[in-house]
DNA sequence: GGGCGTTATGTAATAATATGACATCACGCA
DNA sequence: TGCGTGATGTCATATTATTACATAACGCCC
């Protein structure tokens, strides 16, 4: 059994624990979608996930969008806004939020934490959600 | 003649100047789209712009997407990724990039500058474009 | 065990957003 | 004038996402 597979299983187990702790139910369908995201190791489009769920094409869009909504709400995945794609979250976030560095050459995404309150937030503005995405070339791709 | 109108005209004149300086041509169509964005004073959807361009519904999508591409390339407008909407840029950016604070209650957007190189950028990552959007409640809407 | 509310899923239809491909037009320039 | 280039017009289609309603699964009370 390869390393990736084992790692995926561990992450799924962690997700299970996190969900039951929060009173959320990580159903087989939702878990399967998270597994697909983890296996992909990068951003995946909703319709690609849909096709992977049911290769015969019988799964309908709401199936995948509902699962993705759940996962993003639960903090187990992020939506990459400028790609219309979804990404498994690689580490729980507390107060901090996700900041993504997306390589346009090789497609890899590096996820980091960023402070919930950016510098120079306008006086009185209450942030409920932030989108922090940087596009460019990763170190690997820059040198070639 | 009201203040808003005058201000829009001034901004259009500035845009004209900026374009000729850069060797870009702010054609009537492109200028009209920018004018619509300026008049709206906030994010507008592509198909709404399209409808405004030709209320009889004869304008086709590529018309508006091409104009928006031009305006965003020229730095005269921004795409608000998480809204699928477009926004006139209220001030030229040099090296700095746009950071948007979007009120989900009243729809107003506050645009600020942010440094092109965020803290903790991964070693060697070359950023070509960043998306910085914060959603929440503005000061006005927080107090009510 | 039988009703019953709640949550999750299945399914069909459609809406909303965006692009590709090719024709035509306008304009500067040899 | 003829040509090359950039801009626009137009038709078709692709991609992304939601609404609405039916069904299923499950716990809970009786
Ligand atoms: Zn994350
Ligand atoms: Zn790369
Ligand atoms: Zn701007
Ligand atoms: Zn507000």
CSV table of C-alpha atoms (C1' of nucleotides) and ligand atoms in Angstrom, one decimal:
chain,number,residue,atom,x,y,z
A,1,UNK,CA,0.0,0.0,0.0
A,2,UNK,CA,1.5,3.3,-1.1
A,3,UNK,CA,2.2,6.3,1.1
A,4,UNK,CA,-0.4,8.5,-0.6
A,5,UNK,CA,-3.2,6.0,0.1
A,6,UNK,CA,-2.3,5.7,3.7
A,7,UNK,CA,-2.1,9.4,4.1
A,8,UNK,CA,-5.5,9.8,2.5
A,9,UNK,CA,-6.9,7.3,5.0
A,10,UNK,CA,-5.4,9.1,7.9
A,11,UNK,CA,-6.8,12.4,6.7
A,12,UNK,CA,-10.2,10.9,6.2
A,13,UNK,CA,-10.1,9.5,9.8
A,14,UNK,CA,-9.2,12.9,11.1
A,15,UNK,CA,-12.1,14.4,9.1
A,16,UNK,CA,-14.4,11.8,10.6
A,17,UNK,CA,-13.2,12.8,14.1
A,18,UNK,CA,-13.6,16.5,13.4
A,19,UNK,CA,-17.1,16.1,12.1
A,20,UNK,CA,-18.4,14.0,15.0
A,21,UNK,CA,-16.8,16.5,17.4
A,22,UNK,CA,-18.7,19.3,15.7
A,23,UNK,CA,-22.0,17.3,15.4
A,24,UNK,CA,-21.7,17.1,11.6
A,25,UNK,CA,-22.2,13.9,9.7
A,26,UNK,CA,-19.6,12.9,7.2
A,27,UNK,CA,-21.8,10.6,5.2
A,28,UNK,CA,-20.3,8.0,2.7
A,29,UNK,CA,-21.0,10.3,-0.2
A,30,UNK,CA,-19.4,13.3,1.5
A,31,UNK,CA,-16.5,11.2,2.6
A,32,UNK,CA,-16.1,9.8,-0.9
A,33,UNK,CA,-15.9,13.4,-2.4
A,34,UNK,CA,-13.3,14.4,0.2
A,35,UNK,CA,-11.4,11.2,-0.7
A,36,UNK,CA,-11.4,12.2,-4.4
A,37,UNK,CA,-10.1,15.6,-3.5
A,38,UNK,CA,-7.4,14.2,-1.3
A,39,UNK,CA,-6.3,11.8,-4.0
A,40,UNK,CA,-6.2,14.5,-6.6
A,41,UNK,CA,-3.9,16.5,-4.4
A,42,UNK,CA,-4.9,19.7,-6.0
A,43,UNK,CA,-7.9,21.7,-7.3
A,44,UNK,CA,-10.6,19.7,-9.0
A,45,UNK,CA,-13.6,21.0,-10.9
A,46,UNK,CA,-17.1,20.1,-9.7
A,47,UNK,CA,-18.1,18.3,-12.9
A,48,UNK,CA,-14.9,16.3,-12.8
A,49,UNK,CA,-15.7,15.1,-9.3
A,50,UNK,CA,-19.2,14.3,-10.5
A,51,UNK,CA,-17.9,12.2,-13.3
A,52,UNK,CA,-15.5,10.4,-10.9
A,53,UNK,CA,-18.4,9.7,-8.5
A,54,UNK,CA,-20.4,7.9,-11.1
A,55,UNK,CA,-18.5,7.2,-14.3
A,56,UNK,CA,-21.7,6.2,-16.0
A,57,UNK,CA,-22.8,9.8,-15.9
A,58,UNK,CA,-25.9,9.3,-13.9
A,59,UNK,CA,-25.0,11.5,-11.0
A,60,UNK,CA,-26.6,14.9,-11.1
A,61,UNK,CA,-25.0,18.3,-10.3
A,62,UNK,CA,-26.8,18.9,-7.0
A,63,UNK,CA,-25.2,15.8,-5.7
A,64,UNK,CA,-21.7,17.2,-6.0
A,65,UNK,CA,-22.5,20.8,-5.1
A,66,UNK,CA,-24.2,19.8,-1.9
A,67,UNK,CA,-21.3,17.6,-0.9
A,68,UNK,CA,-18.9,20.4,-1.7
A,69,UNK,CA,-21.0,22.9,0.3
A,70,UNK,CA,-20.8,20.6,3.2
A,71,UNK,CA,-17.1,20.1,3.0
A,72,UNK,CA,-16.3,23.8,2.6
A,73,UNK,CA,-18.7,24.7,5.5
A,74,UNK,CA,-17.0,22.0,7.6
A,75,UNK,CA,-13.6,23.5,6.8
A,76,UNK,CA,-12.5,20.3,5.1
A,77,UNK,CA,-12.2,21.8,1.6
A,78,UNK,CA,-11.8,25.2,0.0
A,79,UNK,CA,-13.2,26.6,-3.1
A,80,UNK,CA,-10.6,28.2,-5.4
A,81,UNK,CA,-12.6,31.1,-6.6
A,82,UNK,CA,-10.6,32.2,-9.6
A,83,UNK,CA,-10.5,28.6,-10.9
A,84,UNK,CA,-14.0,27.5,-10.1
A,85,UNK,CA,-12.4,24.5,-8.5
A,86,UNK,CA,-12.3,22.8,-5.1
A,87,UNK,CA,-9.4,21.7,-3.0
A,88,UNK,CA,-9.1,19.5,0.1
A,89,UNK,CA,-7.9,21.6,3.1
A,90,UNK,CA,-4.6,20.3,4.3
A,91,UNK,CA,-4.8,21.6,7.8
A,92,UNK,CA,-7.6,22.8,10.1
A,93,UNK,CA,-7.9,26.5,10.5
A,94,UNK,CA,-8.6,28.1,13.8
A,95,UNK,CA,-9.0,31.8,13.7
A,96,UNK,CA,-6.7,32.0,10.7
A,97,UNK,CA,-7.7,31.8,7.1
A,98,UNK,CA,-6.5,30.1,4.0
A,99,UNK,CA,-4.0,31.8,1.7
A,100,UNK,CA,-3.4,29.9,-1.6
A,101,UNK,CA,-0.4,30.1,-3.9
A,102,UNK,CA,-1.4,28.5,-7.2
A,103,UNK,CA,1.2,27.7,-9.8
A,104,UNK,CA,-0.3,28.3,-13.3
A,105,UNK,CA,2.4,26.2,-14.8
A,106,UNK,CA,2.1,22.9,-12.9
A,107,UNK,CA,-1.1,23.4,-11.1
A,108,UNK,CA,0.2,22.7,-7.6
A,109,UNK,CA,-1.3,24.7,-4.8
A,110,UNK,CA,0.5,25.7,-1.6
A,111,UNK,CA,-1.8,26.4,1.2
A,112,UNK,CA,-0.8,28.6,4.1
A,113,UNK,CA,-2.4,30.4,7.0
A,114,UNK,CA,-3.0,34.1,7.0
A,115,UNK,CA,-4.3,36.3,9.8
A,116,UNK,CA,-8.0,36.7,9.9
A,117,UNK,CA,-7.7,40.5,10.2
A,118,UNK,CA,-5.6,41.9,7.4
A,119,UNK,CA,-3.6,45.1,7.8
A,120,UNK,CA,-5.6,48.2,7.1
A,121,UNK,CA,-9.0,46.7,7.4
A,122,UNK,CA,-11.4,49.6,7.1
A,123,UNK,CA,-12.6,50.8,10.5
A,124,UNK,CA,-15.7,49.0,11.5
A,125,UNK,CA,-15.7,46.4,8.8
A,126,UNK,CA,-16.5,42.9,10.1
A,127,UNK,CA,-15.0,40.2,7.9
A,128,UNK,CA,-16.9,37.0,7.6
A,129,UNK,CA,-15.0,35.4,4.8
A,130,UNK,CA,-11.8,36.1,2.9
A,131,UNK,CA,-10.5,35.0,-0.5
A,132,UNK,CA,-6.7,35.1,-0.7
A,133,UNK,CA,-5.3,33.6,-3.9
A,134,UNK,CA,-2.0,34.2,-5.6
A,135,UNK,CA,-1.4,33.0,-9.1
A,136,UNK,CA,2.0,32.7,-10.6
A,137,UNK,CA,4.9,30.2,-10.9
A,138,UNK,CA,6.1,28.0,-8.1
A,139,UNK,CA,9.8,27.8,-7.3
A,140,UNK,CA,10.1,24.5,-9.3
A,141,UNK,CA,8.6,26.1,-12.4
A,142,UNK,CA,10.4,29.4,-12.1
A,143,UNK,CA,13.8,27.9,-12.5
A,144,UNK,CA,13.1,25.8,-15.6
B,1,UNK,CA,-25.6,68.4,-14.0
B,2,UNK,CA,-25.0,66.3,-10.9
B,3,UNK,CA,-21.8,65.6,-9.1
B,4,UNK,CA,-21.8,61.9,-10.0
B,5,UNK,CA,-22.1,62.6,-13.6
B,6,UNK,CA,-19.3,65.0,-13.6
B,7,UNK,CA,-17.1,62.7,-11.6
B,8,UNK,CA,-17.8,59.9,-14.1
B,9,UNK,CA,-16.8,62.2,-17.0
B,10,UNK,CA,-13.6,63.1,-15.2
B,11,UNK,CA,-12.8,59.4,-14.7
B,12,UNK,CA,-13.5,58.6,-18.3
B,13,UNK,CA,-11.2,61.4,-19.4
B,14,UNK,CA,-8.5,60.0,-17.1
B,15,UNK,CA,-9.0,56.6,-18.6
B,16,UNK,CA,-8.7,58.0,-22.1
B,17,UNK,CA,-5.4,59.6,-21.1
B,18,UNK,CA,-4.1,56.5,-19.5
B,19,UNK,CA,-4.9,54.4,-22.5
B,20,UNK,CA,-3.4,56.6,-25.1
B,21,UNK,CA,-0.3,56.8,-22.9
B,22,UNK,CA,-0.1,53.0,-22.9
B,23,UNK,CA,-0.9,52.7,-26.6
B,24,UNK,CA,-4.3,51.1,-25.9
B,25,UNK,CA,-7.4,52.2,-27.6
B,26,UNK,CA,-10.4,53.0,-25.4
B,27,UNK,CA,-13.0,52.6,-28.1
B,28,UNK,CA,-16.6,53.9,-27.7
B,29,UNK,CA,-17.8,50.4,-26.8
B,30,UNK,CA,-15.1,49.9,-24.1
B,31,UNK,CA,-15.6,53.4,-22.9
B,32,UNK,CA,-19.4,52.9,-22.6
B,33,UNK,CA,-18.8,49.7,-20.5
B,34,UNK,CA,-16.5,51.6,-18.2
B,35,UNK,CA,-19.1,54.3,-18.0
B,36,UNK,CA,-21.7,51.8,-17.0
B,37,UNK,CA,-19.4,50.4,-14.3
B,38,UNK,CA,-18.6,53.9,-13.0
B,39,UNK,CA,-22.3,54.8,-12.9
B,40,UNK,CA,-23.1,51.7,-11.0
B,41,UNK,CA,-20.6,52.5,-8.4
B,42,UNK,CA,-20.2,48.9,-7.4
B,43,UNK,CA,-19.9,45.4,-8.8
B,44,UNK,CA,-22.0,44.6,-11.9
B,45,UNK,CA,-22.6,41.2,-13.6
B,46,UNK,CA,-21.5,40.7,-17.2
B,47,UNK,CA,-25.0,39.9,-18.4
B,48,UNK,CA,-26.4,43.0,-16.7
B,49,UNK,CA,-23.9,45.1,-18.5
B,50,UNK,CA,-24.8,43.4,-21.7
B,51,UNK,CA,-28.5,44.2,-21.1
B,52,UNK,CA,-27.6,47.8,-20.3
B,53,UNK,CA,-25.6,48.1,-23.5
B,54,UNK,CA,-28.5,47.0,-25.7
B,55,UNK,CA,-31.8,46.9,-23.9
B,56,UNK,CA,-33.4,45.2,-26.9
B,57,UNK,CA,-31.3,42.2,-26.1
B,58,UNK,CA,-29.4,42.0,-29.4
B,59,UNK,CA,-25.9,42.2,-27.9
B,60,UNK,CA,-24.1,38.9,-27.6
B,61,UNK,CA,-21.9,37.7,-24.7
B,62,UNK,CA,-18.6,38.0,-26.4
B,63,UNK,CA,-19.2,41.7,-26.8
B,64,UNK,CA,-19.2,42.3,-23.1
B,65,UNK,CA,-16.6,39.8,-22.1
B,66,UNK,CA,-14.2,41.3,-24.6
B,67,UNK,CA,-14.7,44.7,-23.3
B,68,UNK,CA,-14.3,43.5,-19.7
B,69,UNK,CA,-11.1,41.7,-20.6
B,70,UNK,CA,-9.7,44.9,-22.1
B,71,UNK,CA,-10.7,47.0,-19.1
B,72,UNK,CA,-9.3,44.6,-16.6
B,73,UNK,CA,-6.1,44.2,-18.6
B,74,UNK,CA,-5.8,47.9,-18.8
B,75,UNK,CA,-6.2,48.2,-15.1
B,76,UNK,CA,-9.5,50.2,-15.4
B,77,UNK,CA,-11.6,47.5,-13.9
B,78,UNK,CA,-11.4,44.5,-11.6
B,79,UNK,CA,-13.2,41.2,-11.6
B,80,UNK,CA,-14.7,40.3,-8.3
B,81,UNK,CA,-14.0,36.6,-8.3
B,82,UNK,CA,-16.3,35.4,-5.7
B,83,UNK,CA,-19.2,37.4,-7.1
B,84,UNK,CA,-18.7,36.8,-10.8
B,85,UNK,CA,-18.9,40.5,-11.2
B,86,UNK,CA,-16.9,43.5,-12.4
B,87,UNK,CA,-16.0,46.7,-10.8
B,88,UNK,CA,-14.5,50.0,-12.1
B,89,UNK,CA,-11.1,50.6,-10.5
B,90,UNK,CA,-11.1,53.7,-8.4
B,91,UNK,CA,-7.5,54.4,-8.6
B,92,UNK,CA,-4.6,53.3,-10.7
B,93,UNK,CA,-2.3,50.7,-9.2
B,94,UNK,CA,1.4,50.9,-9.6
B,95,UNK,CA,3.2,47.9,-8.1
B,96,UNK,CA,0.5,47.5,-5.6
B,97,UNK,CA,-2.6,45.3,-6.1
B,98,UNK,CA,-6.2,45.7,-5.3
B,99,UNK,CA,-7.7,44.5,-2.0
B,100,UNK,CA,-11.5,44.6,-1.9
B,101,UNK,CA,-13.8,44.8,1.2
B,102,UNK,CA,-17.2,43.8,0.1
B,103,UNK,CA,-20.3,44.4,2.2
B,104,UNK,CA,-22.7,41.5,1.8
B,105,UNK,CA,-25.5,43.6,3.3
B,106,UNK,CA,-25.5,46.8,1.2
B,107,UNK,CA,-23.2,45.7,-1.6
B,108,UNK,CA,-20.7,48.5,-1.4
B,109,UNK,CA,-17.1,47.8,-2.1
B,110,UNK,CA,-14.2,49.5,-0.5
B,111,UNK,CA,-11.0,49.2,-2.6
B,112,UNK,CA,-7.6,49.5,-1.2
B,113,UNK,CA,-4.0,48.9,-2.1
B,114,UNK,CA,-2.1,46.0,-0.8
B,115,UNK,CA,1.5,45.2,-1.3
B,116,UNK,CA,2.3,43.0,-4.3
B,117,UNK,CA,4.4,40.7,-2.2
B,118,UNK,CA,2.4,39.3,0.7
B,119,UNK,CA,4.1,38.3,3.9
B,120,UNK,CA,5.3,34.7,3.9
B,121,UNK,CA,5.2,34.2,0.2
B,122,UNK,CA,6.8,30.8,-0.4
B,123,UNK,CA,10.4,30.9,-1.3
B,124,UNK,CA,10.8,31.3,-5.1
B,125,UNK,CA,7.2,31.7,-5.9
B,126,UNK,CA,6.7,34.4,-8.6
B,127,UNK,CA,3.3,36.0,-8.2
B,128,UNK,CA,1.7,37.3,-11.4
B,129,UNK,CA,-1.8,38.0,-10.1
B,130,UNK,CA,-3.5,38.1,-6.7
B,131,UNK,CA,-7.1,37.9,-5.6
B,132,UNK,CA,-7.7,39.6,-2.3
B,133,UNK,CA,-11.4,39.8,-1.4
B,134,UNK,CA,-12.9,40.2,2.0
B,135,UNK,CA,-16.7,39.7,2.6
B,136,UNK,CA,-18.6,40.9,5.6
B,137,UNK,CA,-20.4,43.9,6.9
B,138,UNK,CA,-19.3,47.5,6.4
B,139,UNK,CA,-19.2,49.9,9.3
B,140,UNK,CA,-22.5,51.4,8.3
B,141,UNK,CA,-24.2,48.0,8.2
B,142,UNK,CA,-22.5,46.6,11.3
B,143,UNK,CA,-24.1,49.2,13.6
B,144,UNK,CA,-27.7,48.8,12.5
C,1,DG,C1',-43.5,-2.0,15.9
C,2,DG,C1',-45.9,2.3,13.8
C,3,DG,C1',-46.2,7.2,13.0
C,4,DC,C1',-43.4,11.3,12.3
C,5,DG,C1',-40.1,15.0,11.9
C,6,DT,C1',-35.5,15.9,10.2
C,7,DT,C1',-31.6,15.4,7.3
C,8,DA,C1',-29.6,13.5,3.2
C,9,DT,C1',-29.9,12.0,-1.4
C,10,DG,C1',-32.0,11.3,-6.2
C,11,DT,C1',-33.7,13.4,-10.3
C,12,DA,C1',-35.4,16.5,-13.9
C,13,DA,C1',-35.3,20.9,-15.5
C,14,DT,C1',-33.3,25.2,-16.1
C,15,DA,C1',-30.5,29.3,-15.0
C,16,DA,C1',-26.3,31.8,-15.0
C,17,DT,C1',-21.7,32.4,-16.7
C,18,DA,C1',-18.3,32.1,-20.3
C,19,DT,C1',-15.9,30.7,-24.7
C,20,DG,C1',-14.9,29.2,-29.7
C,21,DA,C1',-15.3,30.0,-34.3
C,22,DC,C1',-15.9,32.6,-38.1
C,23,DA,C1',-17.7,36.7,-40.7
C,24,DT,C1',-17.5,41.6,-41.1
C,25,DC,C1',-16.0,46.2,-40.4
C,26,DA,C1',-12.9,50.2,-39.7
C,27,DC,C1',-8.7,52.2,-40.1
C,28,DG,C1',-3.8,53.0,-41.0
C,29,DC,C1',-0.5,52.4,-44.3
C,30,DA,C1',2.3,50.7,-48.4
D,1,DT,C1',-6.1,51.3,-54.2
D,2,DG,C1',-5.2,46.9,-51.8
D,3,DC,C1',-3.6,44.9,-47.5
D,4,DG,C1',-2.8,43.9,-42.7
D,5,DT,C1',-4.4,44.4,-38.1
D,6,DG,C1',-7.4,45.1,-34.5
D,7,DA,C1',-12.2,45.6,-33.1
D,8,DT,C1',-16.9,44.2,-33.4
D,9,DG,C1',-21.0,41.3,-34.8
D,10,DT,C1',-23.2,36.9,-34.7
D,11,DC,C1',-24.2,32.1,-34.0
D,12,DA,C1',-23.4,28.2,-31.6
D,13,DT,C1',-21.9,25.8,-27.7
D,14,DA,C1',-19.4,24.8,-23.4
D,15,DT,C1',-19.1,25.3,-18.5
D,16,DT,C1',-20.8,26.2,-13.9
D,17,DA,C1',-24.5,26.3,-10.7
D,18,DT,C1',-29.3,26.4,-8.8
D,19,DT,C1',-34.4,25.5,-8.1
D,20,DA,C1',-37.9,22.5,-7.2
D,21,DC,C1',-39.8,18.5,-5.9
D,22,DA,C1',-39.7,13.4,-5.0
D,23,DT,C1',-37.7,9.8,-2.3
D,24,DA,C1',-35.0,7.6,1.1
D,25,DA,C1',-32.7,7.0,5.7
D,26,DC,C1',-32.7,7.6,10.4
D,27,DG,C1',-33.7,8.7,15.1
D,28,DC,C1',-37.4,9.5,18.4
D,29,DC,C1',-41.7,9.3,20.7
D,30,DC,C1',-45.4,6.6,21.8
E,1,LIG,ZN1,-7.4,25.1,4.6
E,2,LIG,ZN1,4.8,24.9,-10.7
E,3,LIG,ZN1,-8.1,49.1,-8.6
E,4,LIG,ZN1,-22.8,47.7,4.1
